[in-house]
CSV table of C-alpha atoms and ligand atoms in Angstrom, one decimal:
chain,number,residue,atom,x,y,z
E,1,MET,CA,-95.4,-18.8,89.6
E,2,SER,CA,-95.0,-19.6,85.9
E,3,SER,CA,-91.5,-19.6,84.4
E,4,PRO,CA,-90.6,-16.6,82.3
E,5,SER,CA,-90.7,-17.0,78.5
E,6,PRO,CA,-87.2,-17.6,77.0
E,7,CYS,CA,-85.4,-14.4,76.1
E,8,LEU,CA,-83.2,-16.0,73.5
E,9,ARG,CA,-84.1,-18.8,71.0
E,10,ILE,CA,-81.0,-20.5,69.7
E,11,LEU,CA,-80.8,-23.0,66.8
E,12,PHE,CA,-77.6,-25.0,66.0
E,13,VAL,CA,-77.3,-26.2,62.4
E,14,CYS,CA,-75.0,-28.8,60.7
E,15,LEU,CA,-75.5,-31.0,57.6
E,16,GLY,CA,-77.2,-34.1,59.0
E,17,ASN,CA,-78.3,-33.0,62.5
E,18,ILE,CA,-77.0,-36.3,63.9
E,19,CYS,CA,-73.4,-35.4,64.9
E,20,ARG,CA,-72.3,-31.8,65.5
E,21,SER,CA,-75.5,-29.7,66.0
E,22,PRO,CA,-77.3,-32.1,68.3
E,23,ALA,CA,-74.0,-32.3,70.3
E,24,ALA,CA,-73.9,-28.5,70.4
E,25,GLU,CA,-77.6,-28.5,71.6
E,26,ILE,CA,-76.8,-31.0,74.4
E,27,ILE,CA,-73.7,-29.3,75.5
E,28,PHE,CA,-75.2,-25.8,75.5
E,29,GLN,CA,-78.2,-27.0,77.4
E,30,LYS,CA,-75.9,-28.3,80.1
E,31,VAL,CA,-73.9,-25.0,80.2
E,32,VAL,CA,-77.1,-23.0,80.7
E,33,ASP,CA,-78.6,-25.6,83.2
E,34,ASP,CA,-75.3,-25.4,85.2
E,35,ALA,CA,-75.5,-21.6,85.2
E,36,GLY,CA,-79.1,-21.8,86.5
E,37,LEU,CA,-80.4,-20.2,83.3
E,38,SER,CA,-82.5,-23.0,81.9
E,39,ASP,CA,-85.6,-20.8,81.7
E,40,HIS,CA,-83.8,-18.1,79.7
E,41,TYR,CA,-83.0,-20.1,76.6
E,42,LYS,CA,-84.9,-22.2,74.1
E,43,ILE,CA,-82.4,-24.4,72.4
E,44,ASP,CA,-82.8,-26.6,69.4
E,45,SER,CA,-80.9,-28.0,66.4
E,46,ALA,CA,-81.6,-28.9,62.8
E,47,GLY,CA,-79.9,-30.2,59.7
E,48,ILE,CA,-79.5,-28.8,56.2
E,49,ILE,CA,-80.6,-32.2,54.8
E,50,GLY,CA,-83.6,-34.2,56.0
E,51,HIS,CA,-82.1,-37.6,55.3
E,52,HIS,CA,-81.8,-38.5,59.0
E,53,HIS,CA,-85.2,-37.1,60.0
E,54,GLY,CA,-86.3,-38.7,63.3
E,55,SER,CA,-83.0,-40.3,64.1
E,56,PRO,CA,-81.3,-39.9,67.5
E,57,PRO,CA,-77.7,-38.5,67.6
E,58,ASP,CA,-75.1,-40.8,65.9
E,59,SER,CA,-74.1,-43.6,68.2
E,60,ARG,CA,-70.4,-42.6,68.1
E,61,MET,CA,-71.2,-39.0,69.1
E,62,ALA,CA,-73.6,-40.4,71.8
E,63,GLU,CA,-70.8,-42.6,73.1
E,64,SER,CA,-68.3,-39.8,73.4
E,65,LEU,CA,-70.8,-37.5,75.0
E,66,LYS,CA,-72.0,-40.1,77.5
E,67,ARG,CA,-68.4,-40.8,78.5
E,68,GLN,CA,-68.2,-37.2,79.5
E,69,GLY,CA,-71.4,-37.3,81.5
E,70,PHE,CA,-73.8,-35.6,79.1
E,71,ARG,CA,-77.4,-36.8,78.8
E,72,ILE,CA,-78.4,-37.7,75.2
E,73,HIS,CA,-81.6,-36.2,73.8
E,74,GLY,CA,-83.0,-34.9,70.5
E,75,ARG,CA,-84.2,-36.3,67.2
E,76,ALA,CA,-83.0,-35.1,63.8
E,77,ARG,CA,-85.1,-32.7,61.7
E,78,GLN,CA,-84.5,-30.5,58.7
E,79,ILE,CA,-84.3,-26.8,59.0
E,80,ASN,CA,-87.1,-24.8,57.4
E,81,ALA,CA,-87.7,-21.2,56.4
E,82,GLU,CA,-89.8,-20.5,59.6
E,83,ASP,CA,-86.7,-21.4,61.7
E,84,LEU,CA,-85.1,-18.2,60.3
E,85,LEU,CA,-87.9,-16.1,61.7
E,86,GLU,CA,-88.5,-18.1,65.0
E,87,HIS,CA,-84.9,-18.0,66.3
E,88,ASP,CA,-82.9,-15.1,67.5
E,89,LEU,CA,-79.5,-16.7,66.9
E,90,ILE,CA,-78.7,-19.5,64.3
E,91,ILE,CA,-75.3,-21.0,64.8
E,92,THR,CA,-73.7,-23.0,62.0
E,93,MET,CA,-70.9,-25.5,62.1
E,94,ASP,CA,-69.1,-24.9,58.9
E,95,GLU,CA,-69.0,-22.4,55.9
E,96,THR,CA,-71.2,-24.6,53.8
E,97,ASN,CA,-73.9,-24.7,56.5
E,98,LEU,CA,-73.6,-20.9,56.9
E,99,ALA,CA,-74.1,-20.3,53.1
E,100,ASP,CA,-77.0,-22.8,53.0
E,101,VAL,CA,-78.9,-21.3,55.9
E,102,LYS,CA,-78.4,-17.8,54.5
E,103,SER,CA,-79.9,-18.9,51.2
E,104,LEU,CA,-83.0,-19.9,53.1
E,105,ALA,CA,-83.5,-16.4,54.5
E,106,PRO,CA,-86.4,-14.5,52.7
E,107,ASP,CA,-84.3,-11.4,52.9
E,108,ALA,CA,-80.7,-10.3,53.8
E,109,SER,CA,-81.9,-8.5,56.9
E,110,LEU,CA,-82.0,-11.9,58.6
E,111,HIS,CA,-78.3,-12.7,57.8
E,112,GLY,CA,-77.0,-10.9,60.9
E,113,LYS,CA,-78.4,-13.6,63.2
E,114,ILE,CA,-76.7,-16.4,61.4
E,115,ARG,CA,-73.3,-16.9,62.9
E,116,PRO,CA,-70.5,-19.4,62.6
E,117,PHE,CA,-69.9,-21.5,65.8
E,118,VAL,CA,-66.2,-20.9,65.7
E,119,SER,CA,-66.7,-17.2,66.2
E,120,PHE,CA,-67.7,-18.1,69.8
E,121,CYS,CA,-64.7,-20.3,70.5
E,122,ARG,CA,-62.3,-18.8,73.1
E,123,PHE,CA,-59.4,-21.2,72.7
E,124,HIS,CA,-59.9,-23.2,69.5
E,125,LYS,CA,-58.7,-21.5,66.3
E,126,ASP,CA,-60.1,-24.0,63.8
E,127,PRO,CA,-61.9,-22.3,60.9
E,128,ARG,CA,-64.9,-24.7,61.2
E,129,VAL,CA,-66.3,-27.5,63.4
E,130,PRO,CA,-65.0,-30.4,61.3
E,131,ASP,CA,-67.5,-33.0,60.1
E,132,PRO,CA,-66.7,-36.2,62.1
E,133,TYR,CA,-69.2,-38.5,60.3
E,134,TYR,CA,-66.7,-40.3,58.0
E,135,GLY,CA,-63.8,-40.4,60.5
E,136,GLY,CA,-63.0,-42.3,63.8
E,137,GLN,CA,-63.9,-41.8,67.4
E,138,ARG,CA,-61.1,-39.3,68.0
E,139,GLY,CA,-62.8,-36.9,65.6
E,140,PHE,CA,-65.9,-37.0,67.7
E,141,ASP,CA,-63.9,-36.3,70.9
E,142,HIS,CA,-62.2,-33.3,69.1
E,143,VAL,CA,-65.6,-31.9,68.1
E,144,ILE,CA,-66.8,-32.2,71.7
E,145,GLU,CA,-63.8,-30.2,73.0
E,146,MET,CA,-64.5,-27.5,70.4
E,147,LEU,CA,-68.2,-27.4,71.3
E,148,LYS,CA,-67.5,-27.1,75.0
E,149,ASP,CA,-65.2,-24.2,74.4
E,150,GLY,CA,-67.7,-22.4,72.0
E,151,CYS,CA,-70.8,-23.1,74.1
E,152,LYS,CA,-69.2,-21.3,77.1
E,153,GLY,CA,-68.3,-18.5,74.7
E,154,ILE,CA,-71.9,-18.2,73.5
E,155,LEU,CA,-73.2,-17.9,77.1
E,156,GLU,CA,-70.5,-15.2,77.8
E,157,SER,CA,-71.6,-13.2,74.7
E,158,VAL,CA,-75.3,-13.4,75.4
E,159,SER,CA,-75.4,-13.6,79.2
E,160,LYS,CA,-77.0,-10.2,79.6
E,161,CYS,CA,-80.4,-11.5,78.6
M,1,LIG,P1,-73.4,-33.8,61.0
M,1,LIG,O1,-72.6,-35.0,60.3
M,1,LIG,O2,-73.6,-32.8,59.8
M,1,LIG,O3,-72.4,-33.2,62.0
M,1,LIG,O4,-74.7,-34.3,61.5
M,1,LIG,C1,-73.1,-35.7,59.2
M,1,LIG,C2,-74.1,-36.6,59.3
M,1,LIG,C3,-74.6,-37.3,58.1
M,1,LIG,C4,-74.0,-37.0,56.9
M,1,LIG,C5,-73.0,-36.1,56.8
M,1,LIG,C6,-72.5,-35.4,57.9
M,1,LIG,N1,-74.4,-37.7,55.7
M,1,LIG,O5,-73.9,-37.5,54.7
M,1,LIG,O6,-75.4,-38.5,55.8
């Protein structure tokens, strides 16, 4: 029997698509796989800028993720206007990403599906997922803890599909 088509298409967005959003994609994929819901979701990530197009996740983020048992996958790409139409939920890492994605929308009726990642966090109260790019390894570990919290929150909030 063929697998059902995904009921929800989710896109994670950050600035470069090499640190936060690919990590969110990897972590959310594991959350849905562990829940036996792999067929229900199509999960992707993209960046506001295309500077890192084709690059794998940043080696420091990959290192922190691997240490926690996550499998690394994905190549960076830039978000485009079609992404706004093709995805049901677009989850941004900080306020600037949120404003930038909204500005890509052809009309404001699409703004409702663009949501800040932190709105799904159950325990972390940070106003944004901080950009770890210019910091040290501990910044990457902190981002992963936030992403694990929020990814479980996403599944709780959309689990009816
Ligand atoms: P990300 O981190 O948005 O979490 O992927 C960054 C990656 C690259 C740059 C900035 C942030 N950059 O300026 O190249």
